[in-house]
Amino acid sequence: MSKTILVYAENRDGKLRQVALETLNAARIIASEGDSVHLLVAGSNITEAVSVLNGYGANTIYTVEHDDLQNYNPEAYMAAIDAVLHKLQPDAVLFGHTAVGRDLAPLVAASLHAGQISDVTSIDTDDGVAVFTRPLYAGKAFEKRVFQNGPWVVTIRPNNIPAAEVVDGTTTDIEDIAYPAPSLRSVVKDVVRKTTGKIDLSEAKIVISGGRGVKSAEGFQPLEELADLLGGAVGASRGACDAGYCDYALQIGQTGKVVTPEIYIACGISGAIQHLAGMSQSRVIIAINKDPEAPIFKVADYGIVGDLFDIVPLLTQEFRKVLVS
């Protein structure tokens, strides 16, 4: 029996997020012959996001556009999603495991009376059955789960499943869905963003993080210079945030963001278990610390024992020779 799969293509300020294409590829992995894959784009200015998605081979792109959706509000967004769910009656709904996806997925699961598997890092198929792998115990163990029956709700951790590729020669039907304009109990008037990074931390391929070893807010400057050069993002440990060296929006760890970049450079971070929970699944981990016994070296692929204020500028200098020549 064929399945209907709906992918929530997350965008921010009209710009499509990378995790949207990763989630679309996850849907393709799940889909069997005869299944259909549809996209949902919601927001207040979504023309660019829809334009990017056209040509990725989805059956339909459903769009819900309204001023109520300019800033994220779970009530407003659920109203938009419910309008599409009512029309499509999907067998599976996929989200990115982002702040928005983690908020909406359980609401959709409740609406559909569906099971949910969260924070999926890989998907395999066994005789046509989708098998989802997700981490447990801060990445120390993994479990494989399957759905016994439908419908399904799944969230995909960013930077784990490759992004979908354009399907040449295809165009996608675009269908506008009327926003039902519910009576909202709360309205988001404005959003003040404290993050200054040019790249979203959760989607960055390279992350340069600082801990208490940076010693001050000014201590993040060499990290920011290296991140700018490499096209990466700057993160921080909870210790650095608690000390007031940076905003909590940069915090990586069990009570912060979970990141899985290609390269993670930990500068002046001891490696407390709470921090490791947020970055231990990075592809390559490089640790810079003056203490040769620091726990971070136990999980690092490469370690440099030394003062970050000596090492990081040298790395920046050498990378600049290679990249800017």
PDB file of C-alpha atoms in Angstrom:
ATOM      1  CA  MET A   1       0.000   0.000   0.000  1.00  0.00           C
ATOM      2  CA  SER A   2       1.445   3.348  -1.048  1.00  0.00           C
ATOM      3  CA  LYS A   3       2.342   6.036   1.498  1.00  0.00           C
ATOM      4  CA  THR A   4       1.890   9.782   1.395  1.00  0.00           C
ATOM      5  CA  ILE A   5       4.835  11.581   3.011  1.00  0.00           C
ATOM      6  CA  LEU A   6       4.806  15.248   3.983  1.00  0.00           C
ATOM      7  CA  VAL A   7       8.042  17.145   4.634  1.00  0.00           C
ATOM      8  CA  TYR A   8       7.984  20.382   6.598  1.00  0.00           C
ATOM      9  CA  ALA A   9      10.485  22.542   4.687  1.00  0.00           C
ATOM     10  CA  GLU A  10      11.659  24.918   7.390  1.00  0.00           C
ATOM     11  CA  ASN A  11      12.645  28.444   6.431  1.00  0.00           C
ATOM     12  CA  ARG A  12      13.802  31.432   8.412  1.00  0.00           C
ATOM     13  CA  ASP A  13      12.904  34.921   7.229  1.00  0.00           C
ATOM     14  CA  GLY A  14      12.073  33.446   3.835  1.00  0.00           C
ATOM     15  CA  LYS A  15      15.430  31.690   3.475  1.00  0.00           C
ATOM     16  CA  LEU A  16      15.264  27.924   3.151  1.00  0.00           C
ATOM     17  CA  ARG A  17      17.223  26.116   5.874  1.00  0.00           C
ATOM     18  CA  GLN A  18      19.683  23.418   4.900  1.00  0.00           C
ATOM     19  CA  VAL A  19      17.908  20.905   7.134  1.00  0.00           C
ATOM     20  CA  ALA A  20      14.856  21.186   4.859  1.00  0.00           C
ATOM     21  CA  LEU A  21      16.787  19.508   2.035  1.00  0.00           C
ATOM     22  CA  GLU A  22      18.195  16.911   4.433  1.00  0.00           C
ATOM     23  CA  THR A  23      14.667  16.118   5.606  1.00  0.00           C
ATOM     24  CA  LEU A  24      13.515  15.843   1.986  1.00  0.00           C
ATOM     25  CA  ASN A  25      16.270  13.303   1.329  1.00  0.00           C
ATOM     26  CA  ALA A  26      15.176  11.390   4.443  1.00  0.00           C
ATOM     27  CA  ALA A  27      11.689  11.202   2.933  1.00  0.00           C
ATOM     28  CA  ARG A  28      13.159   9.802  -0.271  1.00  0.00           C
ATOM     29  CA  ILE A  29      14.961   7.094   1.713  1.00  0.00           C
ATOM     30  CA  ILE A  30      11.711   6.156   3.436  1.00  0.00           C
ATOM     31  CA  ALA A  31       9.626   6.241   0.259  1.00  0.00           C
ATOM     32  CA  SER A  32       9.015   3.049  -1.665  1.00  0.00           C
ATOM     33  CA  GLU A  33       7.911   2.745  -5.268  1.00  0.00           C
ATOM     34  CA  GLY A  34       4.475   4.266  -5.653  1.00  0.00           C
ATOM     35  CA  ASP A  35       4.799   6.525  -2.580  1.00  0.00           C
ATOM     36  CA  SER A  36       4.403  10.291  -2.931  1.00  0.00           C
ATOM     37  CA  VAL A  37       6.514  12.976  -1.265  1.00  0.00           C
ATOM     38  CA  HIS A  38       5.081  16.445  -0.674  1.00  0.00           C
ATOM     39  CA  LEU A  39       6.565  19.633   0.793  1.00  0.00           C
ATOM     40  CA  LEU A  40       5.011  22.217   3.098  1.00  0.00           C
ATOM     41  CA  VAL A  41       6.384  25.766   3.210  1.00  0.00           C
ATOM     42  CA  ALA A  42       4.832  28.177   5.696  1.00  0.00           C
ATOM     43  CA  GLY A  43       5.747  31.792   6.451  1.00  0.00           C
ATOM     44  CA  SER A  44       5.074  35.394   5.534  1.00  0.00           C
ATOM     45  CA  ASN A  45       7.549  35.807   2.668  1.00  0.00           C
ATOM     46  CA  ILE A  46       8.232  32.397   1.186  1.00  0.00           C
ATOM     47  CA  THR A  47       8.647  33.069  -2.545  1.00  0.00           C
ATOM     48  CA  GLU A  48      12.404  32.468  -2.487  1.00  0.00           C
ATOM     49  CA  ALA A  49      12.140  29.262  -0.454  1.00  0.00           C
ATOM     50  CA  VAL A  50       9.478  27.867  -2.777  1.00  0.00           C
ATOM     51  CA  SER A  51      11.565  28.804  -5.811  1.00  0.00           C
ATOM     52  CA  VAL A  52      14.566  26.908  -4.441  1.00  0.00           C
ATOM     53  CA  LEU A  53      12.478  23.783  -3.758  1.00  0.00           C
ATOM     54  CA  ASN A  54      10.921  23.713  -7.213  1.00  0.00           C
ATOM     55  CA  GLY A  55      12.855  21.133  -9.174  1.00  0.00           C
ATOM     56  CA  TYR A  56      13.720  18.788  -6.308  1.00  0.00           C
ATOM     57  CA  GLY A  57      11.268  16.213  -7.552  1.00  0.00           C
ATOM     58  CA  ALA A  58       8.530  16.481  -4.924  1.00  0.00           C
ATOM     59  CA  ASN A  59       4.998  15.703  -6.015  1.00  0.00           C
ATOM     60  CA  THR A  60       3.523  18.920  -4.627  1.00  0.00           C
ATOM     61  CA  ILE A  61       4.676  21.997  -2.743  1.00  0.00           C
ATOM     62  CA  TYR A  62       1.934  23.229  -0.425  1.00  0.00           C
ATOM     63  CA  THR A  63       2.340  26.863   0.595  1.00  0.00           C
ATOM     64  CA  VAL A  64       0.693  28.726   3.463  1.00  0.00           C
ATOM     65  CA  GLU A  65       1.537  32.425   3.514  1.00  0.00           C
ATOM     66  CA  HIS A  66       0.207  34.985   5.986  1.00  0.00           C
ATOM     67  CA  ASP A  67       1.403  37.885   8.154  1.00  0.00           C
ATOM     68  CA  ASP A  68       0.626  35.796  11.275  1.00  0.00           C
ATOM     69  CA  LEU A  69       3.483  33.519  10.195  1.00  0.00           C
ATOM     70  CA  GLN A  70       6.139  36.225  10.025  1.00  0.00           C
ATOM     71  CA  ASN A  71       7.499  35.239  13.444  1.00  0.00           C
ATOM     72  CA  TYR A  72       7.267  31.721  14.783  1.00  0.00           C
ATOM     73  CA  ASN A  73       4.210  31.133  16.931  1.00  0.00           C
ATOM     74  CA  PRO A  74       3.205  27.496  17.583  1.00  0.00           C
ATOM     75  CA  GLU A  75      -0.523  28.265  17.513  1.00  0.00           C
ATOM     76  CA  ALA A  76      -0.310  30.049  14.164  1.00  0.00           C
ATOM     77  CA  TYR A  77       1.998  27.493  12.577  1.00  0.00           C
ATOM     78  CA  MET A  78      -0.088  24.560  13.779  1.00  0.00           C
ATOM     79  CA  ALA A  79      -3.151  26.165  12.241  1.00  0.00           C
ATOM     80  CA  ALA A  80      -1.289  26.369   8.923  1.00  0.00           C
ATOM     81  CA  ILE A  81      -0.033  22.783   9.187  1.00  0.00           C
ATOM     82  CA  ASP A  82      -3.438  21.432  10.204  1.00  0.00           C
ATOM     83  CA  ALA A  83      -4.936  22.945   7.046  1.00  0.00           C
ATOM     84  CA  VAL A  84      -2.490  20.911   4.957  1.00  0.00           C
ATOM     85  CA  LEU A  85      -2.898  17.773   7.080  1.00  0.00           C
ATOM     86  CA  HIS A  86      -6.661  17.938   6.623  1.00  0.00           C
ATOM     87  CA  LYS A  87      -6.275  18.125   2.837  1.00  0.00           C
ATOM     88  CA  LEU A  88      -3.435  15.624   2.352  1.00  0.00           C
ATOM     89  CA  GLN A  89      -4.061  13.061   5.138  1.00  0.00           C
ATOM     90  CA  PRO A  90      -0.365  12.019   5.147  1.00  0.00           C
ATOM     91  CA  ASP A  91       0.916   8.685   6.409  1.00  0.00           C
ATOM     92  CA  ALA A  92       4.187  10.269   7.595  1.00  0.00           C
ATOM     93  CA  VAL A  93       5.305  13.805   8.482  1.00  0.00           C
ATOM     94  CA  LEU A  94       8.989  14.732   8.707  1.00  0.00           C
ATOM     95  CA  PHE A  95      10.599  17.715  10.440  1.00  0.00           C
ATOM     96  CA  GLY A  96      14.134  18.854  11.046  1.00  0.00           C
ATOM     97  CA  HIS A  97      15.204  18.313  14.668  1.00  0.00           C
ATOM     98  CA  THR A  98      15.508  22.065  15.214  1.00  0.00           C
ATOM     99  CA  ALA A  99      13.948  24.323  17.837  1.00  0.00           C
ATOM    100  CA  VAL A 100      10.909  24.755  15.588  1.00  0.00           C
ATOM    101  CA  GLY A 101      10.752  21.095  14.556  1.00  0.00           C
ATOM    102  CA  ARG A 102      11.029  19.873  18.145  1.00  0.00           C
ATOM    103  CA  ASP A 103       8.132  22.161  19.064  1.00  0.00           C
ATOM    104  CA  LEU A 104       5.821  21.294  16.172  1.00  0.00           C
ATOM    105  CA  ALA A 105       6.421  17.551  15.810  1.00  0.00           C
ATOM    106  CA  PRO A 106       4.655  16.466  19.031  1.00  0.00           C
ATOM    107  CA  LEU A 107       1.753  18.809  18.260  1.00  0.00           C
ATOM    108  CA  VAL A 108       1.372  17.179  14.843  1.00  0.00           C
ATOM    109  CA  ALA A 109       1.719  13.708  16.387  1.00  0.00           C
ATOM    110  CA  ALA A 110      -1.092  14.533  18.798  1.00  0.00           C
ATOM    111  CA  SER A 111      -3.229  15.922  15.987  1.00  0.00           C
ATOM    112  CA  LEU A 112      -2.757  12.772  13.870  1.00  0.00           C
ATOM    113  CA  HIS A 113      -2.791  10.336  16.825  1.00  0.00           C
ATOM    114  CA  ALA A 114       0.574   9.254  15.465  1.00  0.00           C
ATOM    115  CA  GLY A 115       3.719   7.675  16.864  1.00  0.00           C
ATOM    116  CA  GLN A 116       6.878   9.781  16.910  1.00  0.00           C
ATOM    117  CA  ILE A 117      10.605   9.043  16.610  1.00  0.00           C
ATOM    118  CA  SER A 118      12.841  12.022  17.359  1.00  0.00           C
ATOM    119  CA  ASP A 119      16.437  13.027  16.698  1.00  0.00           C
ATOM    120  CA  VAL A 120      17.055  10.522  13.912  1.00  0.00           C
ATOM    121  CA  THR A 121      20.658  10.392  12.672  1.00  0.00           C
ATOM    122  CA  SER A 122      20.356   7.686  10.002  1.00  0.00           C
ATOM    123  CA  ILE A 123      17.719   5.680   8.165  1.00  0.00           C
ATOM    124  CA  ASP A 124      18.002   2.192   6.674  1.00  0.00           C
ATOM    125  CA  THR A 125      15.467  -0.031   5.017  1.00  0.00           C
ATOM    126  CA  ASP A 126      15.023  -3.722   5.780  1.00  0.00           C
ATOM    127  CA  ASP A 127      12.702  -5.533   3.384  1.00  0.00           C
ATOM    128  CA  GLY A 128      10.905  -2.280   2.720  1.00  0.00           C
ATOM    129  CA  VAL A 129      10.618  -1.387   6.426  1.00  0.00           C
ATOM    130  CA  ALA A 130      12.184   1.917   7.460  1.00  0.00           C
ATOM    131  CA  VAL A 131      14.597   1.522  10.383  1.00  0.00           C
ATOM    132  CA  PHE A 132      15.453   4.722  12.256  1.00  0.00           C
ATOM    133  CA  THR A 133      18.639   5.143  14.307  1.00  0.00           C
ATOM    134  CA  ARG A 134      18.793   7.699  17.115  1.00  0.00           C
ATOM    135  CA  PRO A 135      21.332   8.388  19.908  1.00  0.00           C
ATOM    136  CA  LEU A 136      20.794   7.684  23.596  1.00  0.00           C
ATOM    137  CA  TYR A 137      22.626   8.726  26.754  1.00  0.00           C
ATOM    138  CA  ALA A 138      24.320  11.760  25.192  1.00  0.00           C
ATOM    139  CA  GLY A 139      25.526   9.741  22.219  1.00  0.00           C
ATOM    140  CA  LYS A 140      27.041   6.886  24.217  1.00  0.00           C
ATOM    141  CA  ALA A 141      24.591   4.395  22.733  1.00  0.00           C
ATOM    142  CA  PHE A 142      22.263   4.150  19.761  1.00  0.00           C
ATOM    143  CA  GLU A 143      18.917   2.478  19.264  1.00  0.00           C
ATOM    144  CA  LYS A 144      17.115   1.354  16.138  1.00  0.00           C
ATOM    145  CA  ARG A 145      13.372   1.830  16.028  1.00  0.00           C
ATOM    146  CA  VAL A 146      10.553   1.035  13.614  1.00  0.00           C
ATOM    147  CA  PHE A 147       6.889   1.988  13.457  1.00  0.00           C
ATOM    148  CA  GLN A 148       4.404  -0.842  13.914  1.00  0.00           C
ATOM    149  CA  ASN A 149       1.659   1.142  12.226  1.00  0.00           C
ATOM    150  CA  GLY A 150       0.905   4.653  11.034  1.00  0.00           C
ATOM    151  CA  PRO A 151       0.773   7.481  10.838  1.00  0.00           C
ATOM    152  CA  TRP A 152       4.387   8.498  11.628  1.00  0.00           C
ATOM    153  CA  VAL A 153       6.065  11.686  12.811  1.00  0.00           C
ATOM    154  CA  VAL A 154       9.859  11.873  12.558  1.00  0.00           C
ATOM    155  CA  THR A 155      12.451  14.563  13.296  1.00  0.00           C
ATOM    156  CA  ILE A 156      15.861  14.507  11.555  1.00  0.00           C
ATOM    157  CA  ARG A 157      18.995  15.794  13.275  1.00  0.00           C
ATOM    158  CA  PRO A 158      20.759  18.398  11.071  1.00  0.00           C
ATOM    159  CA  ASN A 159      24.087  17.541   9.392  1.00  0.00           C
ATOM    160  CA  ASN A 160      23.570  13.763   9.552  1.00  0.00           C
ATOM    161  CA  ILE A 161      21.644  12.826   6.417  1.00  0.00           C
ATOM    162  CA  PRO A 162      22.946  14.237   3.099  1.00  0.00           C
ATOM    163  CA  ALA A 163      20.871  16.957   1.495  1.00  0.00           C
ATOM    164  CA  ALA A 164      18.595  16.057  -1.403  1.00  0.00           C
ATOM    165  CA  GLU A 165      19.879  16.831  -4.871  1.00  0.00           C
ATOM    166  CA  VAL A 166      18.036  18.585  -7.665  1.00  0.00           C
ATOM    167  CA  VAL A 167      16.194  16.250 -10.015  1.00  0.00           C
ATOM    168  CA  ASP A 168      16.977  17.590 -13.482  1.00  0.00           C
ATOM    169  CA  GLY A 169      14.101  18.272 -15.807  1.00  0.00           C
ATOM    170  CA  THR A 170      11.418  18.228 -13.138  1.00  0.00           C
ATOM    171  CA  THR A 171       9.000  20.869 -11.986  1.00  0.00           C
ATOM    172  CA  THR A 172       6.720  20.626  -9.006  1.00  0.00           C
ATOM    173  CA  ASP A 173       3.056  21.529  -8.710  1.00  0.00           C
ATOM    174  CA  ILE A 174       2.564  24.393  -6.258  1.00  0.00           C
ATOM    175  CA  GLU A 175      -0.710  24.613  -4.373  1.00  0.00           C
ATOM    176  CA  ASP A 176      -1.595  27.537  -2.134  1.00  0.00           C
ATOM    177  CA  ILE A 177      -3.536  26.635   1.005  1.00  0.00           C
ATOM    178  CA  ALA A 178      -5.658  29.285   2.691  1.00  0.00           C
ATOM    179  CA  TYR A 179      -4.488  30.200   6.179  1.00  0.00           C
ATOM    180  CA  PRO A 180      -7.432  29.585   8.559  1.00  0.00           C
ATOM    181  CA  ALA A 181      -6.590  32.644  10.729  1.00  0.00           C
ATOM    182  CA  PRO A 182      -7.375  31.248  14.187  1.00  0.00           C
ATOM    183  CA  SER A 183      -7.970  33.373  17.264  1.00  0.00           C
ATOM    184  CA  LEU A 184      -4.464  33.453  18.745  1.00  0.00           C
ATOM    185  CA  ARG A 185      -3.993  33.546  22.501  1.00  0.00           C
ATOM    186  CA  SER A 186      -0.609  35.221  22.054  1.00  0.00           C
ATOM    187  CA  VAL A 187       1.068  37.185  19.292  1.00  0.00           C
ATOM    188  CA  VAL A 188       4.804  37.571  18.662  1.00  0.00           C
ATOM    189  CA  LYS A 189       5.359  41.253  17.862  1.00  0.00           C
ATOM    190  CA  ASP A 190       9.120  41.221  17.443  1.00  0.00           C
ATOM    191  CA  VAL A 191      12.124  38.936  17.759  1.00  0.00           C
ATOM    192  CA  VAL A 192      15.439  40.227  19.088  1.00  0.00           C
ATOM    193  CA  ARG A 193      18.232  37.953  17.914  1.00  0.00           C
ATOM    194  CA  LYS A 194      21.255  37.870  20.196  1.00  0.00           C
ATOM    195  CA  THR A 195      23.350  35.636  17.979  1.00  0.00           C
ATOM    196  CA  THR A 196      25.825  37.540  15.838  1.00  0.00           C
ATOM    197  CA  GLY A 197      27.093  34.599  13.798  1.00  0.00           C
ATOM    198  CA  LYS A 198      26.635  34.663  10.047  1.00  0.00           C
ATOM    199  CA  ILE A 199      25.973  30.906   9.957  1.00  0.00           C
ATOM    200  CA  ASP A 200      23.382  29.032  11.972  1.00  0.00           C
ATOM    201  CA  LEU A 201      25.244  27.112  14.667  1.00  0.00           C
ATOM    202  CA  SER A 202      23.170  23.934  14.341  1.00  0.00           C
ATOM    203  CA  GLU A 203      23.795  23.747  10.574  1.00  0.00           C
ATOM    204  CA  ALA A 204      27.436  24.871  10.441  1.00  0.00           C
ATOM    205  CA  LYS A 205      29.919  22.467   8.856  1.00  0.00           C
ATOM    206  CA  ILE A 206      32.731  23.896  10.993  1.00  0.00           C
ATOM    207  CA  VAL A 207      32.305  25.007  14.622  1.00  0.00           C
ATOM    208  CA  ILE A 208      34.962  26.778  16.699  1.00  0.00           C
ATOM    209  CA  SER A 209      34.000  26.672  20.394  1.00  0.00           C
ATOM    210  CA  GLY A 210      35.445  28.416  23.411  1.00  0.00           C
ATOM    211  CA  GLY A 211      35.299  27.485  27.084  1.00  0.00           C
ATOM    212  CA  ARG A 212      36.435  29.090  30.303  1.00  0.00           C
ATOM    213  CA  GLY A 213      39.933  29.077  28.852  1.00  0.00           C
ATOM    214  CA  VAL A 214      39.094  32.085  26.676  1.00  0.00           C
ATOM    215  CA  LYS A 215      39.143  34.077  29.954  1.00  0.00           C
ATOM    216  CA  SER A 216      36.937  36.963  28.741  1.00  0.00           C
ATOM    217  CA  ALA A 217      34.515  38.127  26.076  1.00  0.00           C
ATOM    218  CA  GLU A 218      37.493  39.540  24.173  1.00  0.00           C
ATOM    219  CA  GLY A 219      39.022  36.061  24.250  1.00  0.00           C
ATOM    220  CA  PHE A 220      36.483  34.948  21.654  1.00  0.00           C
ATOM    221  CA  GLN A 221      37.933  37.323  19.056  1.00  0.00           C
ATOM    222  CA  PRO A 222      40.624  34.941  17.733  1.00  0.00           C
ATOM    223  CA  LEU A 223      37.994  32.186  17.533  1.00  0.00           C
ATOM    224  CA  GLU A 224      35.700  34.468  15.547  1.00  0.00           C
ATOM    225  CA  GLU A 225      38.527  35.345  13.159  1.00  0.00           C
ATOM    226  CA  LEU A 226      39.246  31.665  12.524  1.00  0.00           C
ATOM    227  CA  ALA A 227      35.542  30.873  12.093  1.00  0.00           C
ATOM    228  CA  ASP A 228      35.106  33.724   9.592  1.00  0.00           C
ATOM    229  CA  LEU A 229      38.092  32.497   7.594  1.00  0.00           C
ATOM    230  CA  LEU A 230      36.853  28.902   7.487  1.00  0.00           C
ATOM    231  CA  GLY A 231      33.203  29.792   6.910  1.00  0.00           C
ATOM    232  CA  GLY A 232      32.221  28.337  10.265  1.00  0.00           C
ATOM    233  CA  ALA A 233      30.286  29.338  13.360  1.00  0.00           C
ATOM    234  CA  VAL A 234      31.372  30.120  16.910  1.00  0.00           C
ATOM    235  CA  GLY A 235      30.011  28.141  19.858  1.00  0.00           C
ATOM    236  CA  ALA A 236      30.699  27.993  23.574  1.00  0.00           C
ATOM    237  CA  SER A 237      30.618  25.751  26.610  1.00  0.00           C
ATOM    238  CA  ARG A 238      28.214  26.406  29.449  1.00  0.00           C
ATOM    239  CA  GLY A 239      31.178  27.504  31.572  1.00  0.00           C
ATOM    240  CA  ALA A 240      31.949  30.329  29.158  1.00  0.00           C
ATOM    241  CA  CYS A 241      28.292  31.354  29.057  1.00  0.00           C
ATOM    242  CA  ASP A 242      27.939  31.242  32.860  1.00  0.00           C
ATOM    243  CA  ALA A 243      31.052  33.402  33.183  1.00  0.00           C
ATOM    244  CA  GLY A 244      29.431  36.054  30.990  1.00  0.00           C
ATOM    245  CA  TYR A 245      31.929  35.724  28.159  1.00  0.00           C
ATOM    246  CA  CYS A 246      29.194  35.209  25.566  1.00  0.00           C
ATOM    247  CA  ASP A 247      25.456  34.850  25.124  1.00  0.00           C
ATOM    248  CA  TYR A 248      23.688  31.592  26.007  1.00  0.00           C
ATOM    249  CA  ALA A 249      22.538  31.393  22.386  1.00  0.00           C
ATOM    250  CA  LEU A 250      26.019  30.046  21.618  1.00  0.00           C
ATOM    251  CA  GLN A 251      25.907  27.305  24.250  1.00  0.00           C
ATOM    252  CA  ILE A 252      26.601  23.770  23.057  1.00  0.00           C
ATOM    253  CA  GLY A 253      25.805  20.861  25.336  1.00  0.00           C
ATOM    254  CA  GLN A 254      23.102  18.934  27.132  1.00  0.00           C
ATOM    255  CA  THR A 255      21.263  22.118  28.103  1.00  0.00           C
ATOM    256  CA  GLY A 256      22.235  23.986  24.925  1.00  0.00           C
ATOM    257  CA  LYS A 257      22.418  23.139  21.236  1.00  0.00           C
ATOM    258  CA  VAL A 258      23.415  19.773  19.805  1.00  0.00           C
ATOM    259  CA  VAL A 259      25.750  20.113  16.817  1.00  0.00           C
ATOM    260  CA  THR A 260      27.248  17.565  14.432  1.00  0.00           C
ATOM    261  CA  PRO A 261      29.619  19.528  12.185  1.00  0.00           C
ATOM    262  CA  GLU A 262      32.280  18.103   9.894  1.00  0.00           C
ATOM    263  CA  ILE A 263      34.946  19.727  12.074  1.00  0.00           C
ATOM    264  CA  TYR A 264      34.640  20.777  15.719  1.00  0.00           C
ATOM    265  CA  ILE A 265      37.500  22.738  17.285  1.00  0.00           C
ATOM    266  CA  ALA A 266      37.289  22.986  21.090  1.00  0.00           C
ATOM    267  CA  CYS A 267      39.415  25.799  22.471  1.00  0.00           C
ATOM    268  CA  GLY A 268      40.004  26.004  26.206  1.00  0.00           C
ATOM    269  CA  ILE A 269      37.200  23.501  26.904  1.00  0.00           C
ATOM    270  CA  SER A 270      37.899  20.863  29.540  1.00  0.00           C
ATOM    271  CA  GLY A 271      35.317  18.397  28.220  1.00  0.00           C
ATOM    272  CA  ALA A 272      32.643  18.073  30.902  1.00  0.00           C
ATOM    273  CA  ILE A 273      30.076  15.373  30.152  1.00  0.00           C
ATOM    274  CA  GLN A 274      27.354  18.016  29.678  1.00  0.00           C
ATOM    275  CA  HIS A 275      29.358  19.622  26.871  1.00  0.00           C
ATOM    276  CA  LEU A 276      30.287  16.332  25.231  1.00  0.00           C
ATOM    277  CA  ALA A 277      26.575  15.535  24.970  1.00  0.00           C
ATOM    278  CA  GLY A 278      26.219  18.388  22.510  1.00  0.00           C
ATOM    279  CA  MET A 279      29.178  17.750  20.208  1.00  0.00           C
ATOM    280  CA  SER A 280      30.523  14.210  20.589  1.00  0.00           C
ATOM    281  CA  GLN A 281      28.972  13.092  17.284  1.00  0.00           C
ATOM    282  CA  SER A 282      31.018  15.615  15.263  1.00  0.00           C
ATOM    283  CA  ARG A 283      32.894  14.005  12.366  1.00  0.00           C
ATOM    284  CA  VAL A 284      36.347  15.286  13.409  1.00  0.00           C
ATOM    285  CA  ILE A 285      37.076  16.761  16.848  1.00  0.00           C
ATOM    286  CA  ILE A 286      40.163  18.902  17.455  1.00  0.00           C
ATOM    287  CA  ALA A 287      40.970  19.918  21.034  1.00  0.00           C
ATOM    288  CA  ILE A 288      43.248  22.765  22.117  1.00  0.00           C
ATOM    289  CA  ASN A 289      43.956  22.891  25.852  1.00  0.00           C
ATOM    290  CA  LYS A 290      46.889  23.671  28.154  1.00  0.00           C
ATOM    291  CA  ASP A 291      46.033  20.723  30.396  1.00  0.00           C
ATOM    292  CA  PRO A 292      47.245  17.448  28.831  1.00  0.00           C
ATOM    293  CA  GLU A 293      44.898  15.546  31.179  1.00  0.00           C
ATOM    294  CA  ALA A 294      41.769  17.416  30.102  1.00  0.00           C
ATOM    295  CA  PRO A 295      38.876  14.960  29.417  1.00  0.00           C
ATOM    296  CA  ILE A 296      38.265  16.558  26.005  1.00  0.00           C
ATOM    297  CA  PHE A 297      41.359  14.784  24.665  1.00  0.00           C
ATOM    298  CA  LYS A 298      39.690  11.397  25.259  1.00  0.00           C
ATOM    299  CA  VAL A 299      37.085  12.120  22.591  1.00  0.00           C
ATOM    300  CA  ALA A 300      39.270  14.242  20.293  1.00  0.00           C
ATOM    301  CA  ASP A 301      40.603  12.891  17.010  1.00  0.00           C
ATOM    302  CA  TYR A 302      43.454  15.407  17.204  1.00  0.00           C
ATOM    303  CA  GLY A 303      44.789  17.184  20.275  1.00  0.00           C
ATOM    304  CA  ILE A 304      47.060  20.183  20.701  1.00  0.00           C
ATOM    305  CA  VAL A 305      48.490  20.826  24.162  1.00  0.00           C
ATOM    306  CA  GLY A 306      49.129  24.543  24.385  1.00  0.00           C
ATOM    307  CA  ASP A 307      47.727  28.008  24.983  1.00  0.00           C
ATOM    308  CA  LEU A 308      44.789  28.705  22.695  1.00  0.00           C
ATOM    309  CA  PHE A 309      45.909  32.333  22.385  1.00  0.00           C
ATOM    310  CA  ASP A 310      49.124  31.066  20.774  1.00  0.00           C
ATOM    311  CA  ILE A 311      47.658  28.155  18.802  1.00  0.00           C
ATOM    312  CA  VAL A 312      44.495  29.686  17.299  1.00  0.00           C
ATOM    313  CA  PRO A 313      46.248  32.732  15.713  1.00  0.00           C
ATOM    314  CA  LEU A 314      48.859  30.354  14.231  1.00  0.00           C
ATOM    315  CA  LEU A 315      46.105  28.179  12.766  1.00  0.00           C
ATOM    316  CA  THR A 316      44.409  31.261  11.330  1.00  0.00           C
ATOM    317  CA  GLN A 317      47.684  32.401   9.820  1.00  0.00           C
ATOM    318  CA  GLU A 318      48.391  29.044   8.190  1.00  0.00           C
ATOM    319  CA  PHE A 319      44.840  28.583   6.924  1.00  0.00           C
ATOM    320  CA  ARG A 320      44.941  32.068   5.436  1.00  0.00           C
ATOM    321  CA  LYS A 321      48.069  31.161   3.462  1.00  0.00           C
ATOM    322  CA  VAL A 322      46.255  28.166   1.998  1.00  0.00           C
ATOM    323  CA  LEU A 323      42.808  29.665   1.475  1.00  0.00           C
ATOM    324  CA  VAL A 324      43.674  33.251   0.507  1.00  0.00           C
ATOM    325  CA  SER A 325      46.315  32.911  -2.157  1.00  0.00           C
TER     326      SER A 325
END
